[in-house]
Amino acid sequence: MGSFPTSLLSTFLRPNSIPFQHQPPRRPLAPPTSLPQPSACRVFSTRIEENQPTVTTTRRPKRKWLKKLISSTRKHRSKSVKEDQPLPSMIFKVFDDIIINFIDPPLRVSVDPKYVLSHSFSPVNELPPTECEMIEGTLPSCLDGAYFRNGPNPQYLPRGPYHLFDGDGMLHAIRISKGKATFCSRYVKTYKYQTEKDAESPIFPNVFSGFNGMTASIARLAVSTGRILMGQFDPTKGIGVANTSIAYFGNKLYALGESDLPYAIKLATNGDIITIGRDDFDGKLLTNMTAHPKIDPVTKETFAFRYGPGPPFLTFFWFNENGKKQDDVPIFSVISPSFIHDFAITKNYAIFPENQIEMSLTGLIGGGSPVRADPRKVARLGVIPRYDKDDSEMKWFEVPGLNVVHCINAWEEDHGDTIVMVAPNILSVEHALERMDLIHASVEKVTMDLKSGMVSRYPLSIRNLDFAVINPAFIAVKNRYIYCGVGDPMPKISGVVKLDISLSEVDRHECIVASRMFGRGCFGGEPFFVAKEPKNPYADEDDGYIVSYVHNEITGDSRFVVMDAKSPTLEIVAAVKLPHRVPYGFHGLFVRENDLTTL
């Protein structure tokens, strides 16, 4: 391999370093083009710039491709690219470009960066702590603390296929103190992020989009193996992006992604976000962990799990109040690799939804994704006592057609003989990962009789709802109110609705009792509930505020909005103008000031 001439290697190094843009709306990013064609948006360990888009293709030249590659060696080099690239790096970039231009099948929409990173999904630069302008009302005193939102924000323009789930995690935090707000956006400094930053190139395999047809997948695996053997990265230090959610437990704050360990973070007094590092909990958490741990508000214990492609396909575990991890509980009754993204807990149980989405080589051989819905599979719910040492007492309930990805809450009734769970059911599960814009999710109430094994279910709303939250004080116990994002389409959220579950107990009809649409061209993210008096046991369940980031795609403005959770219109009581756009993302969390001081 050392005999490769540098002139040939430079054929593949088509740099055009380009800065992120802050001003939306943004034109779609063009995917990497075939080398024989001129390119306005070229790729090499680069960041992102907006040039006039060009028509691109993912088809392979039928012949004489090497001659065409050699003919394009005299490309302009960007000033941002290192002139002294190590030879191994240059070689692997050659192989990357061969895969992209001549082996990859045509990109599906779900993994085409031209579409995935277009408009308000496009990445932004980091932003240091910046004071914000109040544009409406005043910030309530109970909001002293910080609201965080996690989401994907790729450090480099993807070289080849890219799925929304693969972007580097970026936290967008607004710190509130005495009615004033400071906003900050920072990458989670994962091992992947830092390694690629130092290399000035994307070198890690993508977890969700790296598998793009059997031949290309084998080729990418070979390249990744070569990078590992040459010491470019060490997979034992983590390949995750920590881009999904954020959680506070054991007096620590974590950025989470289900393909890796949690990353501890903290918020400085000036509002800056600092990554402390990857946490293995004293060596007791060796691999990955869910991005949706559940914290019992009474016991302060945290329950979590992990899933993977090899047995045991599901493993359950928990942490005590101080964040000390307890022993793993392998769930051997899950007999195939399933996509179990979330779960729920009650006072005595944990509930796992095994949906129809699973990992299979069938789709990969056909040039598609290895993660897809199996229409022959029957969805089911697994219930396990939450302190059991094994899964011998676990009960499974088959529930055809119930495809749960996110869980809202669960509780026990009838002296513990009945479990009730509320969750969005994805009615179009075949689009769950490939075409999120075609997803329709209906919030359902599911009742399981632990003695008879009977299951009943019915919808609480016919609206397309997901990214739902409740008052955190009611996790694992019966709650009345749910606050859901309105998909228009998913994952863009055009408004928030409030559901009253108690209405379903009288008459099974639409349970929406309040709503707030953000307006034409305006989209937000997952709402979050903040109680006015969290320590008042007599406070009403809905006595608090709903907070979210909202972006106006017409004007380009972004806001942090505060809505009155009791109001029938979810009235906006305060709005803060943000200094830059927050790309659409995933899950958030509000952390109170007294908890921030413990970090």
XYZ file of C-alpha atoms in Angstrom:
599
model
C 0.000 0.000 0.000
C 2.947 2.278 0.549
C 3.602 2.241 -3.203
C 0.542 4.387 -3.936
C 1.786 7.602 -5.596
C 0.741 10.756 -3.795
C -0.475 12.218 -7.084
C -3.070 9.476 -7.344
C -4.021 9.861 -3.706
C -4.598 13.552 -4.193
C -7.228 12.677 -6.759
C -9.536 11.819 -3.901
C -8.600 14.754 -1.709
C -11.004 17.297 -3.093
C -10.960 19.928 -0.397
C -13.150 22.936 -0.256
C -13.299 23.936 3.383
C -16.549 25.653 4.019
C -17.937 27.256 7.170
C -21.314 26.530 8.679
C -24.043 29.030 7.983
C -26.074 30.591 10.753
C -28.696 32.292 8.618
C -31.640 30.120 7.621
C -33.414 29.176 5.484
C -30.620 27.266 3.928
C -30.369 25.613 0.553
C -30.053 21.831 0.605
C -26.552 20.464 0.879
C -25.381 18.680 -2.217
C -24.091 15.177 -1.583
C -20.585 14.246 -2.667
C -20.376 14.140 -6.451
C -18.689 11.717 -8.773
C -15.074 12.653 -9.317
C -15.198 13.120 -13.105
C -17.779 15.904 -12.724
C -17.125 19.449 -11.545
C -18.369 20.034 -8.017
C -19.442 23.170 -6.205
C -19.655 21.453 -2.845
C -16.627 19.207 -2.598
C -15.663 16.933 0.228
C -12.481 16.318 2.138
C -12.265 16.402 5.882
C -14.243 19.585 5.457
C -16.865 21.547 7.231
C -19.921 22.823 5.479
C -20.399 25.710 3.086
C -23.174 26.783 0.848
C -22.340 27.118 -2.835
C -24.642 26.917 -5.815
C -25.989 23.351 -5.857
C -25.120 21.092 -8.751
C -26.901 18.109 -10.180
C -25.292 15.008 -8.729
C -25.465 11.286 -9.232
C -24.593 8.239 -7.193
C -24.185 5.915 -10.198
C -20.876 4.330 -10.950
C -18.997 4.999 -14.194
C -19.247 1.873 -16.275
C -15.656 1.845 -17.436
C -12.275 3.558 -17.413
C -12.924 4.970 -13.938
C -9.266 4.904 -12.941
C -8.328 7.012 -15.985
C -10.991 9.527 -15.056
C -9.719 9.673 -11.489
C -6.164 10.334 -12.582
C -7.329 13.068 -14.936
C -8.789 15.018 -12.022
C -5.676 15.152 -9.850
C -5.002 18.852 -10.294
C -7.698 20.061 -7.913
C -7.429 23.271 -5.923
C -6.372 22.634 -2.321
C -8.141 24.462 0.471
C -6.055 26.416 2.919
C -7.719 24.597 5.802
C -6.426 21.211 4.706
C -3.155 19.995 6.115
C -0.428 19.858 3.494
C 1.378 17.089 5.397
C -1.381 14.480 5.499
C -0.013 11.128 6.751
C 0.173 8.532 4.014
C -2.235 6.083 5.769
C -4.863 8.828 6.021
C -4.528 9.582 2.321
C -4.829 5.901 1.434
C -7.990 5.397 3.481
C -9.546 8.493 1.932
C -8.857 6.979 -1.474
C -10.738 3.846 -0.446
C -13.568 5.944 1.002
C -14.007 7.734 -2.304
C -13.898 4.480 -4.261
C -16.729 3.130 -2.095
C -18.745 6.340 -2.382
C -18.362 6.782 -6.124
C -18.172 3.236 -7.455
C -19.587 0.745 -4.940
C -22.414 2.464 -3.073
C -25.873 1.826 -4.528
C -27.938 4.946 -5.295
C -28.613 6.751 -2.034
C -32.025 6.339 -0.494
C -33.700 9.567 0.603
C -33.256 8.624 4.259
C -29.453 8.568 3.914
C -28.890 11.225 1.247
C -27.207 14.261 2.879
C -28.754 16.474 0.209
C -32.129 15.873 1.847
C -31.267 14.880 5.400
C -29.259 18.061 6.038
C -31.380 20.479 4.052
C -32.903 23.728 5.297
C -33.397 23.894 9.073
C -31.785 20.494 9.617
C -28.456 21.873 8.427
C -25.672 22.127 11.022
C -24.600 25.242 12.912
C -21.351 26.333 14.514
C -20.749 26.212 18.232
C -21.814 29.393 20.003
C -20.200 30.594 23.257
C -22.453 31.901 26.051
C -24.435 34.815 24.615
C -26.976 37.032 26.348
C -30.479 36.824 24.918
C -33.157 39.421 24.306
C -36.576 39.157 25.940
C -39.196 39.751 23.256
C -42.359 38.815 25.148
C -43.412 38.700 28.808
C -41.092 37.843 31.675
C -39.412 34.591 32.664
C -41.015 32.980 35.749
C -38.766 32.604 38.790
C -39.339 28.835 38.863
C -37.359 28.624 35.621
C -34.101 29.584 37.303
C -31.829 26.841 36.020
C -31.154 25.634 32.487
C -33.028 24.005 29.631
C -30.968 21.665 27.436
C -31.870 20.202 24.059
C -29.760 17.502 22.416
C -29.625 16.697 18.730
C -27.467 15.760 15.727
C -25.115 18.350 14.224
C -22.417 16.711 12.052
C -18.971 18.195 12.509
C -18.110 17.473 8.863
C -20.138 17.165 5.713
C -20.809 13.431 5.434
C -18.731 11.513 2.921
C -21.319 9.154 1.505
C -24.599 8.045 3.117
C -25.781 9.862 6.231
C -28.784 9.264 8.489
C -30.181 11.933 10.796
C -29.366 9.699 13.773
C -25.636 9.695 12.905
C -24.819 13.375 13.512
C -22.427 14.450 16.254
C -24.295 15.441 19.402
C -24.692 19.146 20.063
C -26.267 20.568 23.209
C -28.208 23.822 23.040
C -28.640 25.264 26.536
C -30.376 28.374 27.782
C -29.438 29.327 31.336
C -31.966 31.435 33.208
C -31.179 33.477 36.299
C -33.294 36.231 37.822
C -35.285 36.783 34.661
C -32.281 36.937 32.318
C -31.234 34.304 29.794
C -27.892 33.199 28.337
C -27.733 30.808 25.382
C -24.914 28.449 24.390
C -24.398 25.693 21.788
C -21.564 23.206 22.198
C -20.650 19.825 20.774
C -20.528 16.922 23.172
C -16.802 16.256 23.092
C -17.050 12.537 22.486
C -14.073 10.391 21.604
C -15.373 10.300 18.019
C -15.763 14.069 17.844
C -12.312 14.801 19.245
C -10.542 12.163 17.140
C -12.101 13.440 13.919
C -11.432 17.041 14.885
C -7.756 16.237 15.385
C -7.662 14.318 12.088
C -9.600 17.067 10.280
C -11.625 14.343 8.604
C -14.589 12.023 9.239
C -13.031 8.623 9.901
C -15.525 6.736 12.103
C -18.169 4.438 10.597
C -21.746 5.657 10.851
C -23.903 3.407 13.012
C -27.214 3.927 11.192
C -26.155 4.731 7.623
C -22.835 2.904 7.388
C -24.665 -0.175 6.126
C -25.719 0.678 2.582
C -25.893 -2.517 0.597
C -23.912 -5.693 1.200
C -20.893 -4.927 -1.001
C -20.478 -1.368 0.270
C -20.917 -2.534 3.860
C -18.177 -5.145 3.520
C -15.922 -2.551 1.916
C -16.562 -0.027 4.700
C -15.936 -2.699 7.312
C -12.586 -3.448 5.686
C -11.633 0.242 5.650
C -12.663 0.669 9.291
C -10.650 -2.402 10.239
C -7.652 -0.923 8.466
C -8.050 2.377 10.290
C -8.175 0.531 13.607
C -5.077 -1.525 12.808
C -3.231 1.633 11.784
C -4.195 3.283 15.075
C -6.442 5.984 13.623
C -9.097 5.213 16.226
C -9.753 2.762 19.040
C -13.353 1.444 19.110
C -12.969 0.408 22.758
C -12.980 4.114 23.604
C -16.408 4.537 22.028
C -17.859 5.232 18.609
C -21.057 6.929 19.776
C -22.180 10.495 19.123
C -24.208 11.235 22.310
C -26.851 13.052 20.266
C -30.179 11.760 21.565
C -31.082 12.987 25.027
C -29.870 14.333 28.340
C -30.474 12.984 31.841
C -29.708 13.985 35.420
C -29.169 11.194 37.951
C -26.710 10.340 40.692
C -25.973 14.087 40.993
C -24.502 14.079 37.492
C -25.685 15.362 34.130
C -25.266 13.125 31.081
C -25.512 13.462 27.308
C -26.809 10.161 25.976
C -26.808 8.123 22.784
C -27.769 4.465 22.790
C -24.688 3.292 20.865
C -22.216 4.277 23.602
C -21.699 5.028 27.282
C -23.070 8.250 28.799
C -20.928 11.392 28.604
C -20.875 13.482 31.780
C -21.254 17.214 31.226
C -21.585 20.328 33.344
C -22.769 23.897 32.924
C -20.371 26.640 33.976
C -21.650 29.638 35.905
C -21.359 31.753 32.750
C -23.622 29.323 30.855
C -20.911 27.460 28.943
C -21.322 23.725 28.363
C -18.349 21.571 29.347
C -17.869 17.880 28.539
C -16.277 16.057 31.465
C -15.917 12.688 29.775
C -17.217 9.190 29.136
C -18.500 7.470 32.290
C -18.296 3.703 32.794
C -19.557 3.890 36.404
C -16.430 2.465 37.998
C -16.025 -0.151 35.294
C -19.499 -1.638 35.757
C -20.984 -0.320 32.493
C -18.831 -1.780 29.754
C -20.802 -1.162 26.585
C -23.769 0.955 25.564
C -26.842 2.218 27.409
C -30.291 3.488 26.442
C -30.812 7.189 25.841
C -34.066 6.949 27.826
C -33.288 5.989 31.438
C -36.182 6.325 33.883
C -35.694 8.077 37.221
C -38.148 7.162 39.975
C -39.030 10.509 41.623
C -39.691 8.788 44.968
C -36.720 6.426 45.367
C -34.341 8.492 43.146
C -33.243 5.209 41.556
C -32.509 5.134 37.837
C -33.510 2.239 35.588
C -31.930 1.572 32.211
C -31.111 -1.079 29.623
C -29.146 -1.770 26.492
C -29.875 -3.711 23.340
C -27.576 -5.041 20.654
C -27.136 -7.320 17.630
C -25.841 -10.287 19.640
C -27.190 -12.293 22.582
C -28.303 -11.329 25.083
C -30.194 -8.982 22.788
C -31.605 -7.056 25.758
C -30.058 -6.376 29.175
C -31.761 -4.596 32.076
C -30.015 -2.814 34.969
C -30.444 0.014 37.452
C -28.533 2.565 39.529
C -29.115 3.479 43.154
C -29.779 7.036 44.349
C -26.051 7.809 44.368
C -25.529 6.613 40.800
C -23.937 3.261 41.679
C -24.704 0.701 38.984
C -26.227 -2.629 40.013
C -25.756 -6.011 38.335
C -26.935 -6.701 34.794
C -30.081 -8.742 34.225
C -29.865 -10.430 30.790
C -33.268 -10.848 29.134
C -32.876 -14.192 27.367
C -36.558 -14.302 26.413
C -35.783 -11.782 23.666
C -34.586 -14.202 21.001
C -33.759 -11.874 18.108
C -32.082 -8.459 17.741
C -34.852 -5.901 18.141
C -34.940 -2.113 18.049
C -35.978 -1.350 21.652
C -35.423 2.377 21.989
C -37.413 3.154 25.141
C -39.263 1.514 28.029
C -41.423 2.398 31.034
C -41.433 1.700 34.764
C -44.047 1.413 37.490
C -43.580 1.137 41.244
C -42.712 -2.556 40.927
C -42.151 -3.336 37.249
C -40.306 -2.418 34.076
C -42.124 -2.702 30.736
C -40.269 -3.330 27.471
C -41.988 -2.860 24.095
C -40.646 -5.247 21.457
C -41.961 -3.853 18.191
C -41.736 -5.110 14.613
C -38.488 -3.243 13.899
C -35.523 -5.571 13.959
C -32.001 -6.027 12.627
C -31.753 -8.324 9.634
C -29.290 -9.018 6.828
C -32.148 -9.433 4.355
C -32.500 -5.721 3.754
C -28.743 -5.290 3.559
C -28.378 -7.879 0.807
C -31.025 -6.046 -1.193
C -29.085 -2.793 -1.040
C -31.099 -1.306 1.790
C -30.825 -0.973 5.550
C -30.217 -3.841 7.991
C -32.774 -2.279 10.345
C -36.329 -2.573 9.069
C -39.842 -3.628 10.017
C -40.776 -7.291 9.738
C -44.513 -7.550 8.916
C -44.525 -11.198 10.019
C -43.372 -10.387 13.529
C -45.962 -9.947 16.293
C -45.281 -7.007 18.594
C -45.328 -7.725 22.309
C -44.828 -6.139 25.731
C -42.532 -7.652 28.343
C -43.109 -7.049 32.065
C -40.360 -7.827 34.589
C -40.201 -7.072 38.336
C -37.790 -4.186 38.466
C -35.558 -5.610 41.221
C -35.367 -9.206 39.922
C -31.965 -10.801 39.411
C -32.992 -12.689 36.246
C -35.843 -12.821 33.749
C -37.450 -16.022 35.042
C -40.547 -14.111 36.225
C -40.842 -11.983 33.098
C -44.232 -12.088 31.367
C -44.811 -11.323 27.698
C -48.056 -10.068 26.185
C -48.567 -10.309 22.437
C -50.162 -7.121 21.118
C -50.469 -7.265 17.311
C -50.122 -3.884 15.655
C -48.655 -2.100 18.678
C -45.351 -0.602 17.555
C -43.996 1.527 20.374
C -40.732 3.441 20.048
C -41.260 6.066 22.776
C -43.036 5.384 26.077
C -44.834 8.158 27.964
C -45.665 6.591 31.342
C -46.940 3.481 33.111
C -48.535 2.673 36.460
C -50.226 -0.110 38.425
C -53.900 -0.573 39.260
C -56.008 -3.205 41.066
C -53.455 -3.685 43.850
C -50.704 -4.386 41.344
C -52.588 -6.948 39.250
C -53.007 -4.561 36.316
C -50.467 -2.436 34.482
C -51.462 0.554 32.366
C -49.061 2.033 29.839
C -49.503 5.109 27.645
C -47.400 5.453 24.506
C -47.530 6.590 20.865
C -48.212 3.685 18.516
C -46.511 4.056 15.139
C -49.187 3.067 12.653
C -46.795 3.196 9.691
C -43.900 1.325 11.271
C -42.350 0.484 7.895
C -41.338 4.160 7.659
C -39.902 4.431 11.184
C -36.261 4.756 10.126
C -36.433 5.168 6.359
C -39.055 7.911 5.944
C -39.809 9.654 9.221
C -41.865 12.233 7.332
C -44.405 9.483 6.556
C -44.791 8.378 10.174
C -48.164 8.693 11.888
C -48.203 7.948 15.612
C -51.390 7.669 17.654
C -51.180 7.901 21.459
C -52.768 4.788 22.986
C -53.654 3.566 26.453
C -52.754 -0.105 26.917
C -53.971 -2.203 29.861
C -52.358 -5.540 30.789
C -53.920 -7.979 33.257
C -51.020 -9.804 34.909
C -53.266 -12.642 36.118
C -55.346 -13.414 33.035
C -52.853 -12.290 30.395
C -55.532 -10.211 28.685
C -54.625 -6.936 26.955
C -56.914 -4.075 25.969
C -56.008 -0.870 24.181
C -57.597 2.178 22.638
C -56.415 5.517 21.228
C -56.493 8.755 23.224
C -56.192 10.894 20.096
C -56.213 10.493 16.329
C -53.668 13.298 15.861
C -50.108 12.563 14.752
C -48.398 12.895 18.151
C -45.007 11.966 19.583
C -42.179 13.468 21.666
C -44.551 13.426 24.623
C -43.794 14.354 28.243
C -45.533 14.493 31.607
C -44.908 16.181 34.924
C -41.725 14.288 36.005
C -43.103 13.927 39.533
C -45.666 11.448 38.144
C -43.262 8.998 36.509
C -44.238 5.410 37.477
C -47.549 6.498 39.045
C -50.933 7.321 37.559
C -50.962 10.698 35.847
C -53.708 12.688 34.182
C -52.030 15.020 31.685
C -49.714 14.475 28.713
C -48.046 17.133 26.562
C -47.281 15.994 23.011
C -45.555 17.415 19.974
C -47.684 17.579 16.817
C -45.846 15.984 13.884
C -46.167 18.043 10.710
C -44.482 15.896 9.463
C -42.192 14.085 11.888
C -39.678 14.980 13.182
C -40.798 18.606 12.696
C -43.161 19.738 15.459
C -45.758 22.359 14.484
C -47.330 22.715 17.922
C -48.105 21.227 21.331
C -51.305 19.601 22.579
C -52.396 18.640 26.084
C -54.199 15.340 26.635
C -56.433 14.535 29.602
C -56.270 10.761 30.113
C -59.174 10.814 32.572
C -61.580 11.577 29.724
C -60.916 8.102 28.338
C -62.316 6.549 31.497
C -65.715 8.142 30.920
C -66.082 8.008 27.170
C -63.527 6.853 24.653
C -63.198 9.960 22.520
C -60.606 12.592 21.619
C -58.720 13.521 24.797
C -57.097 16.780 23.634
C -58.089 19.587 26.023
C -55.612 22.327 25.057
C -53.378 23.172 22.129
C -50.904 25.733 20.876
C -49.835 25.791 17.233
C -46.655 27.736 16.566
C -47.896 29.414 13.395
C -47.185 29.345 9.678
C -43.647 28.219 8.927
C -42.827 27.776 12.628
C -41.647 24.478 14.076
C -40.386 23.450 17.479
C -39.105 20.387 19.221
C -40.058 18.145 22.092
C -41.914 20.078 24.815
C -40.826 19.818 28.438
C -42.885 20.362 31.593
C -41.481 22.460 34.456
C -43.506 22.537 37.689
C -44.029 25.871 39.444
C -43.669 24.320 42.895
C -41.890 20.968 42.528
C -41.669 20.409 46.287
C -45.340 21.160 46.974
C -47.186 17.816 47.307
C -50.541 19.600 47.038
C -49.816 21.380 43.758
C -51.987 20.519 40.771
C -50.386 18.135 38.301
C -50.559 20.717 35.503
C -49.483 23.710 37.597
C -46.400 24.640 35.631
C -44.985 25.636 32.273
C -44.209 23.987 28.944
C -40.929 25.077 27.363
C -39.464 24.489 23.904
C -37.317 26.000 21.178
C -39.247 27.269 18.130
C -37.792 28.238 14.750
C -39.486 30.429 12.127
C -38.443 29.103 8.722
C -39.800 32.211 6.984
C -37.999 34.911 8.974
C -35.092 32.792 10.192
C -35.695 33.788 13.824
C -35.514 31.296 16.689
C -37.105 31.599 20.119
C -37.281 29.922 23.489
C -40.964 29.917 24.433
C -42.645 29.413 27.806
C -46.293 28.293 27.794
C -48.784 28.146 30.659
C -49.610 24.442 31.054
C -52.979 25.194 32.700
C -54.193 27.517 29.961
C -56.716 26.061 27.458
C -54.650 27.712 24.722
C -51.276 26.936 26.322
C -50.762 30.683 26.384
C -47.234 31.950 25.780
C -46.183 33.868 28.893
C -42.577 34.532 27.870
C -40.411 34.358 24.760
C -36.667 34.836 24.389
C -34.986 35.572 21.058
C -32.107 33.175 20.454
C -28.831 34.398 18.929
C -28.823 31.599 16.363
C -30.889 28.734 15.004
C -31.296 25.450 16.848
C -31.389 22.637 14.253
C -34.331 20.284 14.663
C -33.309 17.504 16.991
C -34.444 15.106 19.659
C -34.921 15.251 23.429
C -34.447 17.866 26.128
C -34.366 18.409 29.885
C -34.797 21.250 32.353
C -32.346 21.232 35.274
C -33.031 23.435 38.276
C -30.412 25.775 39.696
C -29.935 23.779 42.900
C -29.136 20.672 40.811
C -26.732 22.581 38.566
C -24.687 23.525 41.615
C -24.037 19.838 42.392
C -22.293 19.165 39.079
